[in-house]
Structures are given as structure tokens and as C-alpha cells.
Amino acid sequence: FPSHDRLLRISLDSAWSPVNYNQNTAQGYEFQFNYIWRKVKFQMSYCGLFLSNTTEGQILSKNALNYLSKQAIFAFNFPLGNNIFIGLQTRYLERNITRQGNWIFSSTVNYHIQKQISVYLNFQNISNQSYSEVSILQLPPRWISFGGIFRLN
């Protein structure tokens, strides 16, 4: 799919408007595998992306240069008793501009109060890596979130 990620202002009296400043073509692949064995759920996914500039001599934008070129996710979830579920996940992220990979480790604890009500505690970036996931936005170091889920069915 082509991406055009520039805005241009022609004069101070005109409004900002999108202009096809450059055209890039993205190609890639994705693989996903799920398997359940005795209430233990295994998940694995991988995606790779290749971006090419189809307009010769043009300047590439920071979004075109700094895309997520590789991502691999390995996860498994298992019950701990009747109402508690543990999830462990590791992700490998590699951005195009740095070619430096980051391993991000996370864990989740879910407690099902009733069939339709549960609460969770999520531990992100357990290894305290410095990384960015969306463009150049730096994500926080180790952090914890919690919440609840209420199903209406």
C-alpha cells in the first residue's frame, strides 16, 4: 500500500493540505500459530515488513525511515487454580532505522470473580528496556496496569 505522510502549506493565507510528497510501497508477511494443550494456550506470531521508495530522488520522511520492520511474539497462558490465569509474553521488536532489536517481557494475572466479571494485573516491560513501538515515541520503562472486565452476554 502506498503511504503519503507529508502535509504542506503553500502560503501563510492557505490552510494546511495533504500533498503527495513521496510515495512508498510496503510489502511484508505475517505468520501466526495458536495451540492449546491441557488448558495451556501457546501463541506465536511473526511479521516482517519491507518498505521501498518508489519515487527516485525524493526525501524519505521519518515515518518511512523508522518503521517496525520485524516483530515476533511468543506467549503462553495457563490456569493457576480454578479462577486465576497467568499469561507470560515476550516480544522481539526491530525498527528499520536502528536495526537494533529489543526483547520486551510482560506478564498478566487474571482473576475471574464470576463467569462474566474478572480483574487483571498487567506487568509490562519487566526487564526495563528502553524502546519505542510507534514511530519515535519512547515508551515508559517498567510499568504496571490494572483493570476489570465485565461481559454483557
XYZ file of N, CA and C in Angstrom:
459
model
N 0.837 -1.178 0.000
C 0.000 0.000 0.000
C 0.876 1.234 0.000
N 0.554 2.212 -0.801
C 1.364 3.425 -0.797
C 1.071 4.275 0.423
N 2.093 4.952 0.928
C 1.876 5.851 2.065
C 2.395 7.236 1.714
N 1.614 8.236 2.035
C 1.990 9.624 1.813
C 1.854 10.306 3.169
N 2.953 10.693 3.770
C 2.889 11.164 5.142
C 3.440 12.568 5.312
N 3.158 13.431 4.392
C 3.595 14.826 4.484
C 2.409 15.758 4.349
N 2.458 16.862 5.044
C 1.493 17.945 4.887
C 2.261 19.170 4.432
N 1.661 19.962 3.592
C 2.346 21.108 3.025
C 1.450 22.336 3.126
N 2.046 23.457 3.456
C 1.324 24.722 3.484
C 1.912 25.593 2.379
N 1.098 25.909 1.399
C 1.571 26.624 0.218
C 1.873 28.085 0.536
N 1.014 28.750 1.299
C 1.265 30.133 1.702
C 0.696 30.354 3.093
N 1.018 31.486 3.713
C 0.518 31.776 5.059
C -0.985 31.997 5.075
N -1.567 32.339 3.931
C -3.005 32.565 3.853
C -3.808 31.298 3.584
N -3.145 30.217 3.233
C -3.869 28.983 2.913
C -3.797 28.010 4.093
N -4.737 27.103 4.091
C -4.780 26.075 5.138
C -3.780 24.965 4.799
N -3.456 24.180 5.812
C -2.592 23.024 5.582
C -3.360 22.036 4.725
N -2.701 21.389 3.794
C -3.372 20.403 2.956
C -2.421 19.247 2.673
N -2.974 18.043 2.521
C -2.106 16.904 2.212
C -1.619 16.989 0.771
N -0.351 16.668 0.585
C 0.259 16.677 -0.738
C 1.027 15.372 -0.880
N 0.917 14.745 -2.022
C 1.662 13.512 -2.273
C 3.122 13.859 -2.502
N 3.825 14.056 -1.415
C 5.220 14.479 -1.447
C 6.140 13.340 -1.864
N 5.801 12.156 -1.446
C 6.626 10.987 -1.720
C 5.730 9.770 -1.734
N 6.133 8.720 -2.417
C 5.337 7.503 -2.432
C 6.223 6.329 -2.052
N 5.763 5.545 -1.092
C 6.488 4.372 -0.620
C 5.601 3.153 -0.795
N 6.203 2.018 -1.045
C 5.464 0.776 -1.172
C 5.887 -0.153 -0.041
N 4.906 -0.667 0.697
C 5.174 -1.577 1.809
C 4.764 -2.988 1.404
N 5.660 -3.935 1.636
C 5.380 -5.338 1.399
C 5.840 -6.110 2.620
N 5.158 -7.181 2.932
C 5.564 -7.946 4.097
C 4.821 -9.260 4.190
N 5.011 -9.913 5.308
C 4.363 -11.187 5.550
C 4.063 -11.310 7.044
N 3.136 -12.217 7.355
C 2.745 -12.439 8.748
C 2.480 -13.921 8.940
N 2.892 -14.420 10.094
C 2.709 -15.823 10.451
C 2.138 -15.873 11.866
N 1.130 -16.720 12.080
C 0.546 -16.841 13.417
C 0.229 -18.303 13.689
N 0.519 -18.738 14.924
C 0.287 -20.116 15.332
C -0.295 -20.124 16.742
N -1.393 -20.827 16.946
C -2.027 -20.988 18.267
C -2.218 -22.479 18.524
N -1.969 -22.893 19.757
C -2.129 -24.290 20.117
C -2.550 -24.384 21.586
N -3.530 -25.226 21.873
C -3.991 -25.438 23.259
C -3.722 -26.891 23.627
N -3.035 -27.067 24.753
C -2.730 -28.396 25.263
C -3.027 -28.422 26.761
N -4.017 -29.191 27.158
C -4.406 -29.346 28.573
C -4.570 -27.995 29.278
N -5.390 -27.137 28.738
C -5.718 -25.813 29.283
C -4.567 -24.807 29.218
N -3.454 -25.186 28.611
C -2.336 -24.260 28.417
C -2.380 -23.791 26.960
N -2.424 -22.485 26.767
C -2.538 -21.914 25.426
C -1.185 -21.342 25.004
N -0.660 -21.835 23.878
C 0.590 -21.351 23.308
C 0.274 -20.483 22.094
N 0.957 -19.365 21.977
C 0.758 -18.473 20.840
C 2.118 -18.023 20.316
N 2.219 -17.946 19.004
C 3.431 -17.453 18.384
C 3.025 -16.687 17.122
N 3.625 -15.520 16.920
C 3.372 -14.773 15.688
C 4.639 -14.040 15.278
N 4.754 -13.820 13.981
C 5.903 -13.112 13.428
C 5.431 -12.299 12.240
N 5.904 -11.072 12.132
C 5.624 -10.283 10.939
C 6.881 -9.540 10.523
N 7.046 -9.440 9.228
C 8.169 -8.722 8.655
C 7.644 -7.742 7.622
N 8.236 -6.577 7.549
C 7.778 -5.534 6.634
C 8.976 -4.956 5.891
N 8.814 -4.753 4.605
C 9.835 -4.145 3.762
C 9.231 -2.913 3.114
N 9.898 -1.798 3.197
C 9.408 -0.552 2.637
C 10.375 -0.084 1.573
N 9.852 0.263 0.401
C 10.720 0.758 -0.661
C 10.182 2.081 -1.176
N 11.105 2.953 -1.539
C 10.772 4.263 -2.083
C 10.571 4.104 -3.579
N 9.352 4.408 -4.070
C 9.075 4.241 -5.491
C 9.258 5.535 -6.271
N 9.614 6.623 -5.595
C 9.871 7.888 -6.261
C 11.348 8.200 -6.096
N 12.122 8.049 -7.133
C 13.570 8.248 -7.056
C 13.907 9.715 -6.774
N 14.922 9.940 -5.971
C 15.420 11.279 -5.710
C 14.632 12.069 -4.692
N 13.572 11.507 -4.126
C 12.771 12.230 -3.149
C 13.298 11.960 -1.741
N 12.948 12.819 -0.820
C 13.354 12.683 0.578
C 12.379 11.764 1.284
N 12.917 10.810 2.027
C 12.049 9.948 2.825
C 11.716 10.638 4.139
N 10.499 10.473 4.611
C 10.099 11.076 5.871
C 10.568 10.218 7.040
N 10.478 10.753 8.261
C 10.892 9.983 9.438
C 10.006 8.765 9.636
N 8.722 8.837 9.244
C 7.836 7.687 9.376
C 8.226 6.576 8.411
N 8.664 6.948 7.218
C 9.089 5.940 6.251
C 10.421 5.319 6.649
N 11.293 6.075 7.283
C 12.596 5.557 7.684
C 12.541 4.720 8.957
N 11.645 5.045 9.874
C 11.653 4.451 11.204
C 10.454 3.537 11.433
N 10.171 2.651 10.513
C 9.045 1.744 10.676
C 9.469 0.476 11.418
N 8.495 -0.250 11.945
C 8.741 -1.506 12.654
C 8.938 -2.601 11.608
N 10.182 -3.012 11.371
C 10.465 -3.952 10.293
C 10.267 -5.410 10.698
N 10.473 -5.735 11.973
C 10.292 -7.120 12.433
C 9.641 -7.120 13.808
N 8.739 -8.069 13.999
C 8.152 -8.268 15.323
C 7.818 -9.746 15.488
N 8.291 -10.322 16.579
C 7.980 -11.707 16.920
C 7.382 -11.717 18.321
N 6.319 -12.492 18.510
C 5.648 -12.576 19.807
C 5.525 -14.050 20.191
N 5.945 -14.362 21.399
C 5.801 -15.696 21.963
C 5.055 -15.555 23.284
N 3.970 -16.315 23.452
C 3.175 -16.177 24.668
C 2.581 -17.523 25.055
N 2.364 -17.682 26.339
C 1.549 -18.796 26.782
C 0.771 -18.389 28.021
N -0.436 -18.961 28.118
C -1.364 -18.685 29.210
C -1.751 -20.008 29.841
N -1.829 -20.013 31.166
C -2.182 -21.243 31.847
C -2.970 -20.926 33.115
N -3.846 -21.868 33.535
C -4.617 -21.659 34.766
C -3.765 -21.970 35.992
N -4.027 -21.240 37.045
C -3.397 -21.485 38.340
C -4.555 -21.618 39.334
N -5.076 -22.806 39.449
C -6.295 -22.998 40.227
C -7.511 -22.854 39.317
N -8.682 -22.647 39.938
C -9.918 -22.579 39.162
C -10.194 -21.202 38.566
N -9.834 -20.132 39.256
C -10.231 -18.791 38.827
C -9.069 -17.875 38.462
N -7.841 -18.311 38.592
C -6.683 -17.463 38.315
C -5.974 -17.974 37.069
N -5.647 -17.041 36.173
C -4.945 -17.373 34.940
C -3.701 -16.494 34.830
N -2.606 -17.106 34.444
C -1.321 -16.418 34.298
C -0.960 -16.377 32.808
N -0.492 -15.228 32.354
C -0.034 -15.086 30.983
C 1.389 -14.552 30.962
N 2.256 -15.175 30.189
C 3.634 -14.727 30.033
C 3.869 -14.449 28.551
N 4.539 -13.351 28.263
C 4.741 -12.961 26.876
C 6.130 -12.343 26.699
N 6.757 -12.656 25.586
C 7.983 -11.979 25.189
C 7.805 -11.518 23.750
N 8.278 -10.310 23.477
C 8.184 -9.727 22.136
C 9.569 -9.275 21.694
N 9.858 -9.533 20.435
C 11.078 -9.020 19.826
C 10.666 -7.942 18.834
N 11.190 -6.723 18.996
C 10.866 -5.598 18.126
C 12.139 -5.090 17.474
N 12.094 -4.859 16.175
C 13.240 -4.290 15.482
C 12.758 -3.183 14.553
N 13.286 -1.988 14.761
C 12.933 -0.835 13.929
C 13.911 -0.747 12.770
N 13.462 -0.233 11.650
C 14.286 -0.165 10.445
C 15.502 0.739 10.607
N 15.329 1.899 11.214
C 16.403 2.895 11.243
C 17.579 2.466 12.125
N 17.324 1.765 13.203
C 18.408 1.382 14.115
C 18.899 -0.038 13.877
N 18.041 -0.893 13.368
C 18.353 -2.322 13.207
C 18.780 -2.953 14.527
N 18.396 -2.313 15.615
C 18.698 -2.838 16.945
C 17.429 -3.470 17.493
N 17.516 -4.726 17.873
C 16.356 -5.432 18.384
C 16.201 -5.257 19.883
N 14.962 -5.266 20.339
C 14.654 -5.202 21.762
C 13.764 -6.381 22.138
N 14.094 -7.033 23.232
C 13.253 -8.084 23.795
C 12.460 -7.474 24.941
N 11.146 -7.551 24.868
C 10.253 -6.984 25.874
C 9.504 -8.143 26.541
N 9.581 -8.220 27.865
C 8.928 -9.284 28.617
C 7.760 -8.706 29.412
N 6.624 -9.423 29.384
C 5.419 -8.972 30.076
C 4.740 -10.161 30.744
N 3.897 -9.850 31.723
C 3.148 -10.878 32.420
C 1.786 -10.321 32.828
N 0.782 -11.193 32.838
C -0.570 -10.793 33.220
C -1.143 -11.822 34.191
N -1.833 -11.342 35.209
C -2.567 -12.192 36.141
C -4.036 -11.807 36.038
N -4.888 -12.782 35.695
C -6.336 -12.570 35.603
C -7.029 -13.362 36.699
N -7.997 -12.724 37.356
C -8.805 -13.406 38.361
C -10.270 -13.283 37.961
N -10.908 -14.436 37.720
C -12.318 -14.458 37.330
C -13.179 -14.525 38.590
N -13.849 -13.423 38.910
C -14.715 -13.355 40.089
C -15.976 -14.178 39.851
N -16.594 -13.971 38.705
C -17.729 -14.746 38.241
C -17.488 -15.053 36.779
N -18.444 -15.710 36.127
C -18.274 -16.063 34.724
C -18.107 -14.823 33.846
N -18.788 -13.728 34.190
C -18.782 -12.531 33.357
C -17.970 -11.374 33.935
N -17.364 -11.553 35.107
C -16.617 -10.474 35.745
C -15.205 -10.966 36.077
N -14.200 -10.184 35.660
C -12.824 -10.531 36.003
C -12.014 -9.251 36.201
N -10.933 -9.389 36.937
C -9.987 -8.288 37.144
C -8.611 -8.783 36.722
N -7.740 -7.853 36.353
C -6.413 -8.254 35.899
C -5.353 -7.287 36.403
N -4.143 -7.792 36.471
C -2.954 -7.021 36.823
C -1.928 -7.319 35.732
N -1.447 -6.263 35.067
C -0.576 -6.412 33.910
C 0.789 -5.781 34.200
N 1.850 -6.554 34.046
C 3.218 -6.083 34.252
C 3.878 -5.967 32.873
N 4.181 -4.746 32.442
C 4.779 -4.514 31.127
C 6.266 -4.174 31.258
N 7.034 -4.615 30.285
C 8.462 -4.300 30.204
C 9.197 -4.660 31.502
N 9.050 -5.889 31.908
C 9.640 -6.367 33.167
C 11.156 -6.175 33.197
N 11.826 -6.324 32.049
C 13.278 -6.185 32.001
C 13.741 -4.730 31.901
N 12.804 -3.785 31.925
C 13.102 -2.344 31.984
C 13.890 -1.849 30.768
N 13.538 -2.335 29.572
C 14.196 -1.933 28.325
C 13.763 -0.526 27.911
N 14.639 0.202 27.264
C 14.302 1.477 26.647
C 14.003 1.193 25.175
N 12.750 1.459 24.739
C 12.370 1.134 23.367
C 11.227 2.021 22.906
N 11.010 2.045 21.598
C 9.864 2.753 21.033
C 9.092 1.765 20.178
N 7.788 1.871 20.195
C 6.945 0.941 19.452
C 6.238 1.625 18.300
N 5.845 2.870 18.474
C 5.159 3.625 17.432
C 6.045 4.796 17.040
N 6.552 4.753 15.813
C 7.423 5.785 15.273
C 8.567 6.072 16.252
N 8.712 7.310 16.727
C 9.824 7.633 17.627
C 9.350 7.905 19.051
N 8.117 7.528 19.365
C 7.569 7.732 20.698
C 8.204 6.746 21.674
N 8.949 7.260 22.637
C 9.626 6.422 23.627
C 8.601 5.916 24.643
N 8.556 4.615 24.858
C 7.626 4.040 25.824
C 8.258 4.017 27.212
N 7.419 4.000 28.240
C 7.955 4.077 29.605
C 8.723 2.816 29.988
N 9.590 2.947 30.988
C 10.260 1.741 31.494
C 9.228 0.869 32.202
N 9.668 -0.050 32.964
C 8.807 -0.996 33.672
C 7.549 -0.301 34.218
N 6.364 -0.868 33.945
C 5.136 -0.273 34.445
C 4.073 -1.336 34.680
N 3.115 -0.989 35.528
C 2.045 -1.902 35.942
C 0.710 -1.234 35.667
N -0.233 -2.012 35.161
C -1.601 -1.514 34.985
C -2.568 -2.546 35.545
N -3.753 -2.085 35.898
C -4.772 -2.997 36.404
C -6.126 -2.550 35.880
N -7.072 -3.460 35.898
C -8.398 -3.116 35.396
C -9.365 -4.253 35.590
N -10.535 -4.091 35.046
C -11.569 -5.088 35.168
C -12.293 -5.275 33.838
N -12.929 -6.425 33.697
C -13.705 -6.748 32.502
C -15.072 -7.227 32.949
N -16.095 -6.648 32.331
C -17.472 -7.052 32.580
C -18.096 -7.422 31.244
N -18.471 -8.684 31.078
C -19.054 -9.170 29.824
C -20.576 -9.119 29.897
N -21.187 -8.619 28.837
C -22.640 -8.405 28.820
C -23.428 -9.548 28.184
N -22.827 -10.648 27.810
C -23.594 -11.717 27.141
C -24.309 -12.616 28.086
